[in-house]
Amino acid sequence: MPWSDELNEPQAQAVAHAHGPLLVFAGAGSGKTRVITYRIANLVAEHRVAPYRILAVTFTNKAAGEMRARLARLVGEDIAKELWVGTFHATCARLLRRHGQAVGVPSNFVIYDAQDQRTVVARAIKELKLDDKRYPPRQLLAAIQKEKQEARGPDDMRGTGVGYMDDAIGRVFQRYEAALAAAGAVDFDDLIGKTRKLLLSDDEAAQKLKRRFDHVLVDEFQDTNLLQYELVRLLASGTRNLCVVGDDDQSIYRWRGADRRNILGFRRDYPDATVVKLEQNYRSTSNVVKAALAVIEPSADREPKELWTENEPGAPLEVIAVRDEHEEAAYVVQTLSGLREEGQDLRDTAVFYRVHAQSRVLEESLRAARIPYRIVGGMKFFERAEVKDALAYLRVVVNDKSDVDLLRIINVPARGIGQATLDRLSSFASSRGISVYEALSHADDAPDITGAPLKKLRAVRELLAALKKACAEKSPTDALIHVLDTTGYLVALQEDGSVEATSRLENLRELVGSVRDYEVEAVSAGEQATLEGFLERVTLRTDGDEETDGGSVTLMTV
């Protein structure tokens, strides 16, 4: 086997395994990414598996990018491009683009992010005349997401134990699903759920999908939820060549639906599975490995693993007792100041805390000591208002049934269309069972919309129709520039002239640069650059994809 001299014995065993289910317990720093990439390379080189018949699923775009880069070095760029490597959501989005119509998902669907979802829920609460103080949109959306992650819809949802809340969730859930269907939209949970529904159907596309991949590999398997696990089992059902790599000791995403029972129960579902344990740590010092093992070893329901390393002992771990958060912050600042005086780059340091609320005192102390820092989890680039506005325009251009996007930009920049007019337009659309975009064409029939408001709505309809026609013939970059120019968005910010407006203009210029980067990447990957592709990439971005600013301490929750 190639590369055998680069692998230890358990790694080589996992890489060489050719057929049937494989469970790899990979301790921290044990080389799990190496095992996955070398295993894929070995399947292609030694077992002549066609690269396009191999699916590798990761949890972040950053991890997928790193895996693709490693595979390109091992098997070459051309072969690596044929492999299916991506996140759960990106993989499902790709499959639904091709086969989603079998389960009622249009090929030009848009993906609603968390803010879009809250908007739809808030609108449903308003239409149902519910009190949003008693029924907070965030709380109802969280309940809807939980139901979806357990493969339940409005008609078969499980009660929360509070009768009045159950009823409200069910009614809002129904409105929410209807709104997404009418808009040709899906949310993140739908990407998994709709793909699962497709695979469980009798449709010919489902049968082809079950035979589509010869090998399915899953990274960070301990972080999968039940729906994701069922999905990969279905995709691998044709050959049973399912390889999962993870570590029950590193499961930290239960709050996000992850179920560590998946990895502990894998042998129940696949009693003939080969099990390999990677226990040698290459990353940490001996003291860190011993301390970690001492913390997790007493757990009664973990898979027994003996972590070890050949690395040096290194510095001892320190536990510091302090009186309060102020003394704690002072100690952190003192330590960081000492590191900086020793010439250490502060971007190599991180401070973790349980929740963001705990960062306030620490931030004040860092500012007072003139120590630069960045917070992971603050306002992200693609969540800024002007960026969301520009993306909403593009999404309406791609899919005019997306009411969330249309209602966001119908009066941006200001066109004198008031909230009362928008409420009447939305009510009219709901009464007719049509999208808001369609309602614009029939606004003359709306009994409560006349005079100047009606004229303004007609102008918006003409503007959007012209944008859709013009952008259909333009590259994604040119389409964005055309939208920003034609809508008057750039002019409005330029005329404002404030510091905030200047900052927003800089962000929009950065957005144009982001689209250009996407086009270059698409071309280099041999793919066509489309607005749909760019919007999908933006929506599927995760926190883990951002780089740390140079010279700054990183602050983040655990």
Coordinates of C-alpha atoms in Angstrom, one line a residue:
M1 CA 0.0 0.0 0.0
P2 CA 1.4 3.5 -0.9
W3 CA 2.1 5.8 2.0
S4 CA 2.3 2.9 4.5
D5 CA 5.6 4.4 5.9
E6 CA 3.7 7.6 6.8
L7 CA 1.1 5.8 8.9
N8 CA 1.2 4.1 12.3
E9 CA -0.3 0.6 12.5
P10 CA -3.9 1.5 13.5
Q11 CA -4.0 4.3 10.9
A12 CA -2.7 1.9 8.2
Q13 CA -5.4 -0.6 9.2
A14 CA -8.2 2.0 8.8
V15 CA -6.8 3.2 5.5
A16 CA -6.4 -0.4 4.1
H17 CA -9.9 -1.5 5.0
A18 CA -11.7 -1.9 1.7
H19 CA -15.3 -3.2 2.1
G20 CA -18.0 -3.1 4.7
P21 CA -18.7 -0.8 7.6
L22 CA -15.8 0.8 9.4
L23 CA -15.8 2.6 12.8
V24 CA -12.7 4.6 13.6
F25 CA -12.4 6.0 17.2
A26 CA -10.0 8.9 16.7
G27 CA -8.6 10.5 19.9
A28 CA -7.7 14.2 19.9
G29 CA -4.6 14.9 17.7
S30 CA -4.4 11.3 16.5
G31 CA -4.4 12.0 12.8
K32 CA -8.0 11.4 11.8
T33 CA -8.0 13.8 8.8
R34 CA -4.9 12.0 7.6
V35 CA -6.7 8.6 7.9
I36 CA -9.7 9.9 5.9
T37 CA -7.7 11.5 3.1
Y38 CA -5.3 8.6 2.8
R39 CA -8.2 6.1 2.9
I40 CA -9.9 8.0 0.0
A41 CA -6.6 8.1 -1.9
N42 CA -6.1 4.3 -1.3
L43 CA -9.6 3.5 -2.6
V44 CA -8.9 5.4 -5.8
A45 CA -5.3 4.2 -6.4
E46 CA -5.5 0.6 -5.1
H47 CA -9.1 -0.4 -5.5
R48 CA -9.9 1.6 -8.6
V49 CA -13.0 3.2 -7.1
A50 CA -14.1 6.0 -9.4
P51 CA -13.6 9.3 -7.6
Y52 CA -17.1 10.6 -8.4
R53 CA -18.5 7.6 -6.5
I54 CA -16.8 8.6 -3.2
L55 CA -18.6 10.9 -0.8
A56 CA -16.8 12.5 2.2
V57 CA -19.0 14.5 4.6
T58 CA -17.6 17.1 7.0
F59 CA -19.1 19.6 9.4
T60 CA -17.5 22.9 8.3
N61 CA -16.6 24.4 5.0
K62 CA -13.1 25.0 6.4
A63 CA -12.7 21.3 7.2
A64 CA -14.0 20.4 3.7
G65 CA -11.5 22.8 2.1
E66 CA -8.6 21.4 4.1
M67 CA -9.6 17.9 3.1
R68 CA -9.9 18.8 -0.6
A69 CA -6.4 20.5 -0.5
R70 CA -4.8 17.4 1.1
L71 CA -6.5 15.1 -1.4
A72 CA -5.3 17.3 -4.3
R73 CA -1.8 16.7 -3.1
L74 CA -2.3 13.0 -2.8
V75 CA -4.2 12.1 -6.0
G76 CA -3.8 15.3 -8.1
E77 CA -6.1 18.2 -8.8
D78 CA -8.1 16.6 -11.6
I79 CA -9.1 13.5 -9.6
A80 CA -9.7 15.6 -6.4
K81 CA -12.3 17.7 -8.3
E82 CA -14.3 14.6 -9.1
L83 CA -14.6 13.6 -5.4
W84 CA -17.7 14.6 -3.5
V85 CA -16.3 16.4 -0.5
G86 CA -18.5 18.9 1.5
T87 CA -20.6 19.6 4.5
F88 CA -23.9 17.9 5.2
H89 CA -25.8 20.9 4.1
A90 CA -23.7 21.6 1.0
T91 CA -24.0 18.0 -0.1
C92 CA -27.7 17.9 0.4
A93 CA -28.2 21.2 -1.4
R94 CA -26.2 19.8 -4.3
L95 CA -28.4 16.6 -4.4
L96 CA -31.6 18.6 -4.1
R97 CA -30.7 20.9 -7.0
R98 CA -30.6 17.7 -9.1
H99 CA -33.3 15.6 -7.7
G100 CA -35.4 17.8 -5.3
Q101 CA -38.4 18.1 -7.6
A102 CA -39.3 14.5 -6.7
V103 CA -40.2 15.8 -3.2
G104 CA -41.6 19.2 -4.2
V105 CA -38.4 21.2 -4.0
P106 CA -37.8 23.5 -7.1
S107 CA -34.4 23.4 -8.6
N108 CA -34.0 27.2 -8.0
F109 CA -34.8 27.0 -4.3
V110 CA -33.3 29.6 -2.0
I111 CA -31.9 28.7 1.5
Y112 CA -33.3 30.8 4.4
D113 CA -30.8 31.5 7.1
A114 CA -31.6 32.1 10.8
Q115 CA -32.7 35.7 10.3
D116 CA -34.9 34.8 7.4
Q117 CA -36.5 32.0 9.4
R118 CA -37.2 34.4 12.3
T119 CA -38.8 36.8 9.9
V120 CA -41.1 34.1 8.6
V121 CA -42.1 33.0 12.1
A122 CA -42.7 36.6 13.2
R123 CA -44.9 37.1 10.2
A124 CA -46.9 33.9 11.0
I125 CA -47.3 35.1 14.6
K126 CA -48.7 38.4 13.3
E127 CA -51.1 36.8 10.8
L128 CA -52.4 34.4 13.5
K129 CA -52.9 37.5 15.7
L130 CA -50.8 35.9 18.5
D131 CA -49.0 38.0 21.2
D132 CA -45.3 38.0 20.3
K133 CA -44.6 38.7 24.0
R134 CA -46.3 35.5 25.0
Y135 CA -45.0 33.6 22.0
P136 CA -41.5 35.0 21.2
P137 CA -40.5 34.2 17.6
R138 CA -37.1 32.9 18.7
Q139 CA -38.7 30.4 21.1
L140 CA -41.2 29.2 18.6
L141 CA -38.5 28.9 15.9
A142 CA -36.3 26.8 18.2
A143 CA -39.2 24.5 18.9
I144 CA -39.8 24.1 15.1
Q145 CA -36.2 23.4 14.5
K146 CA -36.2 20.7 17.2
E147 CA -39.2 19.0 15.6
K148 CA -37.6 19.1 12.2
Q149 CA -34.3 17.7 13.5
E150 CA -36.3 14.7 14.7
A151 CA -38.1 14.3 11.4
R152 CA -41.5 15.6 12.5
G153 CA -43.8 18.0 10.8
P154 CA -46.7 20.2 12.0
D155 CA -49.1 17.2 12.0
D156 CA -47.0 14.8 13.9
M157 CA -45.1 17.1 16.3
R158 CA -44.5 15.9 19.8
G159 CA -45.9 18.0 22.7
T160 CA -43.7 20.2 24.8
G161 CA -45.8 19.6 27.8
V162 CA -47.4 23.1 27.8
G163 CA -50.8 22.9 26.1
Y164 CA -51.2 26.5 25.0
M165 CA -47.6 26.6 23.7
D166 CA -48.1 23.3 21.8
D167 CA -51.1 24.7 20.0
A168 CA -49.3 27.9 19.1
I169 CA -46.2 26.1 17.8
G170 CA -48.3 23.8 15.7
R171 CA -50.2 26.6 14.1
V172 CA -47.1 28.7 13.5
F173 CA -45.3 25.6 12.2
Q174 CA -48.0 25.1 9.6
R175 CA -47.8 28.7 8.5
Y176 CA -44.0 28.6 8.4
E177 CA -44.0 25.5 6.2
A178 CA -46.6 27.0 3.9
A179 CA -44.6 30.2 3.6
L180 CA -41.4 28.4 2.7
A181 CA -43.2 26.2 0.1
A182 CA -44.8 29.2 -1.5
A183 CA -41.5 31.0 -1.6
G184 CA -39.6 28.0 -3.1
A185 CA -37.4 28.1 -0.1
V186 CA -35.9 25.7 2.4
D187 CA -34.2 26.1 5.7
F188 CA -31.0 24.4 7.0
D189 CA -33.0 21.5 8.5
D190 CA -34.9 21.1 5.3
L191 CA -31.7 20.4 3.4
I192 CA -31.2 17.3 5.5
G193 CA -34.9 16.5 5.9
K194 CA -35.9 16.8 2.3
T195 CA -33.0 14.8 1.1
R196 CA -33.9 12.1 3.6
K197 CA -37.5 12.2 2.4
L198 CA -36.3 11.8 -1.1
L199 CA -34.2 8.7 -0.2
L200 CA -37.1 7.1 1.6
S201 CA -39.5 7.6 -1.3
D202 CA -40.2 5.1 -4.1
D203 CA -39.1 7.6 -6.7
E204 CA -36.7 6.4 -9.3
A205 CA -34.3 9.2 -8.3
A206 CA -34.2 7.8 -4.8
Q207 CA -33.2 4.4 -6.0
K208 CA -30.5 5.9 -8.2
L209 CA -29.2 7.9 -5.2
K210 CA -28.9 4.8 -3.0
R211 CA -26.6 3.4 -5.7
R212 CA -24.9 6.7 -6.5
F213 CA -21.9 6.3 -4.1
D214 CA -19.7 3.2 -3.6
H215 CA -18.2 4.6 -0.4
V216 CA -19.5 7.2 2.1
L217 CA -17.1 8.6 4.8
V218 CA -18.2 10.8 7.7
D219 CA -15.9 13.1 9.7
E220 CA -16.6 14.2 13.3
F221 CA -19.3 11.5 13.5
Q222 CA -19.9 12.2 17.2
D223 CA -21.5 15.5 16.2
T224 CA -24.2 14.0 13.9
N225 CA -27.8 14.1 14.9
L226 CA -30.2 11.2 14.3
L227 CA -31.4 12.7 11.0
Q228 CA -27.9 13.1 9.6
Y229 CA -27.0 9.5 10.7
E230 CA -30.1 8.2 8.9
L231 CA -29.2 10.2 5.9
V232 CA -25.7 8.7 5.5
R233 CA -27.0 5.2 6.2
L234 CA -29.5 5.6 3.3
L235 CA -26.8 6.9 1.0
A236 CA -24.5 4.0 1.9
S237 CA -27.3 1.4 1.8
G238 CA -26.4 0.1 -1.6
T239 CA -23.0 -1.1 -0.6
R240 CA -22.8 -0.8 3.2
N241 CA -19.4 0.8 2.7
L242 CA -19.9 3.4 5.4
C243 CA -16.8 4.7 7.2
V244 CA -17.4 6.9 10.3
V245 CA -14.6 8.7 12.1
G246 CA -15.1 10.4 15.5
D247 CA -14.6 10.3 19.2
D248 CA -17.4 10.1 21.8
D249 CA -15.1 12.0 24.2
Q250 CA -15.2 15.1 22.0
S251 CA -18.9 15.4 21.6
I252 CA -19.8 19.0 22.5
Y253 CA -22.7 19.9 20.2
R254 CA -25.7 18.3 22.0
W255 CA -27.3 21.8 22.2
R256 CA -27.3 21.7 18.4
G257 CA -29.0 18.3 18.1
A258 CA -25.8 16.2 18.1
D259 CA -26.3 12.7 19.6
R260 CA -23.2 10.9 20.8
R261 CA -25.3 7.7 20.9
N262 CA -24.8 7.5 17.2
I263 CA -21.2 6.6 17.5
L264 CA -21.7 4.4 20.6
G265 CA -24.5 2.6 18.8
F266 CA -22.8 2.1 15.4
R267 CA -21.9 -1.4 16.2
R268 CA -25.5 -2.2 17.1
D269 CA -26.6 -1.1 13.6
Y270 CA -23.6 -2.7 12.0
P271 CA -22.6 -5.7 14.1
D272 CA -20.0 -6.8 11.4
A273 CA -18.3 -3.4 11.5
T274 CA -14.5 -3.3 11.8
V275 CA -13.4 -1.1 14.7
V276 CA -10.1 0.8 14.8
K277 CA -8.9 3.0 17.6
L278 CA -6.4 5.8 17.1
E279 CA -5.0 6.4 20.5
Q280 CA -1.6 8.0 19.8
N281 CA -1.7 11.8 20.1
Y282 CA 0.7 13.8 17.8
R283 CA -0.4 17.3 18.7
S284 CA -0.1 17.8 22.5
T285 CA 2.5 17.6 25.2
S286 CA 2.5 14.6 27.5
N287 CA 1.2 16.6 30.4
V288 CA -1.8 17.8 28.4
V289 CA -2.6 14.3 27.2
K290 CA -2.4 12.8 30.7
A291 CA -4.6 15.6 32.1
A292 CA -7.2 15.1 29.4
L293 CA -7.3 11.4 30.0
A294 CA -7.6 11.9 33.8
V295 CA -10.7 14.1 33.2
I296 CA -12.6 11.9 30.8
E297 CA -11.5 8.4 32.1
P298 CA -14.0 8.2 35.0
S299 CA -17.0 8.5 32.6
A300 CA -19.0 5.3 32.8
D301 CA -20.5 5.4 29.3
R302 CA -17.5 6.1 27.1
E303 CA -15.6 3.8 24.7
P304 CA -12.5 2.8 26.6
K305 CA -9.4 4.4 25.0
E306 CA -5.9 4.8 26.3
L307 CA -4.5 8.1 25.0
W308 CA -0.7 8.4 24.9
T309 CA 2.0 10.3 23.2
E310 CA 5.7 10.2 22.5
N311 CA 6.0 14.0 22.8
E312 CA 7.9 15.7 25.6
P313 CA 6.2 16.4 28.9
G314 CA 6.1 20.1 28.3
A315 CA 5.0 22.8 30.7
P316 CA 2.7 21.7 33.6
L317 CA -0.9 22.7 33.5
E318 CA -1.9 25.5 35.9
V319 CA -5.2 26.0 37.8
I320 CA -5.5 29.6 39.2
A321 CA -8.0 30.4 41.9
V322 CA -9.4 34.0 41.9
R323 CA -11.9 36.0 43.9
D324 CA -14.1 37.3 41.1
E325 CA -14.3 38.2 37.4
H326 CA -12.3 41.4 37.9
E327 CA -9.4 39.5 39.4
E328 CA -9.7 36.9 36.8
A329 CA -9.5 39.5 34.0
A330 CA -6.5 41.2 35.7
Y331 CA -4.7 37.8 35.7
V332 CA -5.5 37.2 32.0
V333 CA -4.2 40.7 31.1
Q334 CA -1.1 40.2 33.1
T335 CA -0.4 36.9 31.5
L336 CA -1.0 38.2 28.0
S337 CA 1.2 41.3 28.6
G338 CA 4.0 39.0 29.7
L339 CA 3.7 36.9 26.6
R340 CA 3.8 40.0 24.4
E341 CA 6.9 41.3 26.2
E342 CA 8.5 38.0 25.5
G343 CA 7.8 38.5 21.8
Q344 CA 5.0 36.0 21.4
D345 CA 2.4 36.7 18.7
L346 CA -0.9 37.2 20.5
R347 CA -2.8 35.6 17.6
D348 CA -1.4 32.3 19.0
T349 CA -3.5 32.8 22.2
A350 CA -7.2 32.3 22.9
V351 CA -9.4 33.0 25.9
F352 CA -12.5 30.8 26.3
Y353 CA -15.6 31.4 28.4
R354 CA -19.0 29.9 28.8
V355 CA -21.2 32.6 27.4
H356 CA -20.6 35.9 25.7
A357 CA -22.0 37.8 28.6
Q358 CA -18.8 36.9 30.5
S359 CA -16.6 38.8 28.1
R360 CA -17.6 42.4 29.2
V361 CA -15.1 42.7 32.1
L362 CA -12.4 41.0 30.1
E363 CA -12.9 43.3 27.2
E364 CA -12.7 46.4 29.4
S365 CA -9.4 45.2 30.9
L366 CA -8.0 44.3 27.5
R367 CA -8.9 47.8 26.1
A368 CA -7.4 49.5 29.2
A369 CA -4.1 47.5 28.6
R370 CA -4.2 48.3 24.9
I371 CA -4.2 44.6 24.0
P372 CA -6.0 44.0 20.7
Y373 CA -8.6 41.3 20.6
R374 CA -11.4 39.9 18.4
I375 CA -14.6 38.1 19.4
V376 CA -15.7 35.1 17.5
G377 CA -19.4 35.1 17.3
G378 CA -20.0 38.9 17.0
M379 CA -21.5 40.6 14.0
K380 CA -20.4 38.7 10.9
F381 CA -19.8 40.3 7.5
F382 CA -22.7 38.6 5.8
E383 CA -25.1 39.6 8.6
R384 CA -24.5 43.3 8.2
A385 CA -27.6 45.2 7.0
E386 CA -26.3 46.5 3.7
V387 CA -24.9 43.1 2.8
K388 CA -28.2 41.4 3.7
D389 CA -30.0 44.0 1.5
A390 CA -27.8 43.4 -1.5
L391 CA -28.1 39.6 -1.1
A392 CA -31.9 39.9 -0.8
Y393 CA -32.1 41.8 -4.1
L394 CA -30.1 39.0 -5.7
R395 CA -32.3 36.3 -4.2
V396 CA -35.4 38.0 -5.5
V397 CA -33.7 38.1 -9.0
V398 CA -33.1 34.4 -8.7
N399 CA -36.5 33.4 -7.1
D400 CA -39.2 36.1 -7.0
K401 CA -41.4 33.9 -4.7
S402 CA -39.2 34.6 -1.8
D403 CA -41.4 36.9 0.2
V404 CA -38.9 37.4 3.0
D405 CA -36.4 38.9 0.7
L406 CA -38.8 41.0 -1.3
L407 CA -40.4 42.5 1.8
R408 CA -36.9 43.3 3.1
I409 CA -35.9 45.4 0.1
I410 CA -39.2 46.7 -1.3
N411 CA -38.6 50.0 0.5
V412 CA -34.7 49.9 0.5
P413 CA -33.5 52.5 -0.4
A414 CA -36.5 54.5 0.8
R415 CA -39.2 54.8 -1.7
G416 CA -42.0 56.1 0.5
I417 CA -43.7 52.8 0.9
G418 CA -45.0 52.6 4.5
Q419 CA -45.4 49.6 6.7
A420 CA -49.2 50.0 6.5
T421 CA -49.0 49.5 2.7
L422 CA -46.7 46.5 3.1
D423 CA -49.1 44.9 5.6
R424 CA -52.0 45.4 3.2
L425 CA -50.0 44.0 0.3
S426 CA -49.0 41.0 2.4
S427 CA -52.6 40.4 3.6
F428 CA -53.8 40.6 0.0
A429 CA -51.2 38.1 -1.1
S430 CA -52.2 35.7 1.7
S431 CA -55.9 36.0 0.8
R432 CA -55.2 35.2 -2.8
G433 CA -52.7 32.4 -2.0
I434 CA -50.0 34.1 -4.1
S435 CA -46.5 35.4 -3.5
V436 CA -45.9 39.1 -2.7
Y437 CA -44.2 39.5 -6.0
E438 CA -47.3 38.2 -7.8
A439 CA -49.4 40.5 -5.7
L440 CA -47.5 43.5 -7.0
S441 CA -48.9 42.7 -10.5
H442 CA -52.4 42.5 -9.1
A443 CA -52.2 45.4 -6.7
D444 CA -54.9 47.2 -8.6
D445 CA -57.3 44.6 -7.2
A446 CA -56.3 45.2 -3.6
P447 CA -59.2 47.1 -2.0
D448 CA -57.1 49.0 0.5
I449 CA -54.3 50.1 -1.8
T450 CA -54.9 53.2 -3.9
G451 CA -53.4 56.5 -5.0
A452 CA -49.7 57.2 -4.4
P453 CA -49.0 53.8 -2.6
L454 CA -50.3 51.9 -5.6
K455 CA -48.2 53.9 -8.0
K456 CA -45.1 53.2 -5.9
L457 CA -45.8 49.5 -5.8
R458 CA -46.2 49.5 -9.6
A459 CA -42.7 51.2 -9.9
V460 CA -41.2 48.6 -7.7
R461 CA -42.7 45.8 -9.8
E462 CA -41.3 47.3 -13.0
L463 CA -37.8 47.8 -11.4
L464 CA -37.7 44.2 -10.2
A465 CA -38.9 42.8 -13.6
A466 CA -36.2 44.8 -15.3
L467 CA -33.5 43.6 -12.9
K468 CA -34.5 39.9 -13.4
K469 CA -34.3 40.4 -17.2
A470 CA -30.9 42.2 -17.2
C471 CA -29.2 39.9 -14.6
A472 CA -30.2 36.8 -16.5
E473 CA -27.6 37.8 -19.1
K474 CA -24.8 39.0 -16.7
S475 CA -22.1 37.3 -14.7
P476 CA -22.7 37.2 -10.9
T477 CA -20.3 40.1 -10.3
D478 CA -21.9 42.3 -13.1
A479 CA -25.3 41.3 -11.8
L480 CA -24.5 42.6 -8.3
I481 CA -23.0 45.8 -9.6
H482 CA -26.0 46.4 -11.8
V483 CA -28.4 45.8 -8.9
L484 CA -26.6 48.3 -6.7
D485 CA -26.5 50.9 -9.4
T486 CA -30.0 50.5 -10.8
T487 CA -31.8 50.4 -7.4
G488 CA -30.1 53.6 -6.3
Y489 CA -28.6 51.9 -3.2
L490 CA -25.1 53.2 -3.9
V491 CA -26.3 56.7 -4.7
A492 CA -28.3 56.8 -1.4
L493 CA -25.3 55.9 0.6
Q494 CA -23.0 58.3 -1.3
E495 CA -25.5 61.2 -0.7
D496 CA -25.7 60.3 3.0
G497 CA -22.0 61.0 3.4
S498 CA -21.8 59.9 7.0
V499 CA -19.1 57.8 8.5
E500 CA -21.6 54.9 8.8
A501 CA -22.6 55.3 5.2
T502 CA -18.9 55.3 4.1
S503 CA -18.4 52.1 6.1
R504 CA -21.4 50.5 4.4
L505 CA -20.1 51.4 1.0
E506 CA -16.8 49.7 1.9
N507 CA -18.7 46.6 2.9
L508 CA -20.5 46.5 -0.4
R509 CA -17.2 46.9 -2.3
E510 CA -16.0 43.9 -0.2
L511 CA -19.1 42.0 -1.2
V512 CA -18.4 42.6 -4.9
G513 CA -14.9 41.3 -4.3
S514 CA -16.4 38.2 -2.6
V515 CA -18.5 37.5 -5.7
R516 CA -15.4 37.9 -7.9
D517 CA -13.5 35.4 -5.7
Y518 CA -16.4 33.0 -6.0
E519 CA -16.3 33.3 -9.8
V520 CA -12.5 32.6 -9.9
E521 CA -12.9 29.5 -7.6
A522 CA -15.8 28.2 -9.7
V523 CA -13.8 28.5 -12.9
S524 CA -10.8 26.8 -11.4
A525 CA -13.0 24.0 -10.2
G526 CA -14.4 23.5 -13.7
E527 CA -17.9 24.7 -12.6
Q528 CA -20.2 27.4 -14.0
A529 CA -20.4 30.5 -11.8
T530 CA -24.0 31.4 -11.2
L531 CA -25.9 33.7 -8.9
E532 CA -27.6 30.6 -7.4
G533 CA -24.2 29.1 -6.7
F534 CA -22.9 32.3 -5.0
L535 CA -26.0 32.7 -2.8
E536 CA -25.8 29.1 -1.8
R537 CA -22.2 29.4 -0.8
V538 CA -22.9 32.5 1.3
T539 CA -25.8 30.9 3.1
L540 CA -23.8 27.8 3.9
R541 CA -20.9 29.7 5.4
T542 CA -20.2 28.8 9.1
D543 CA -18.4 30.4 12.0
G544 CA -15.4 28.1 11.5
D545 CA -14.7 29.5 8.1
E546 CA -13.3 32.8 9.3
E547 CA -9.6 33.5 9.8
T548 CA -8.2 35.0 12.9
D549 CA -7.0 38.6 12.7
G550 CA -3.2 38.8 13.0
G551 CA -1.8 40.1 16.3
S552 CA -5.1 39.9 18.2
V553 CA -6.1 37.7 21.1
T554 CA -9.1 35.5 20.2
L555 CA -12.1 35.5 22.6
M556 CA -14.8 33.0 22.2
T557 CA -17.3 30.8 24.0
V558 CA -16.4 27.1 24.5

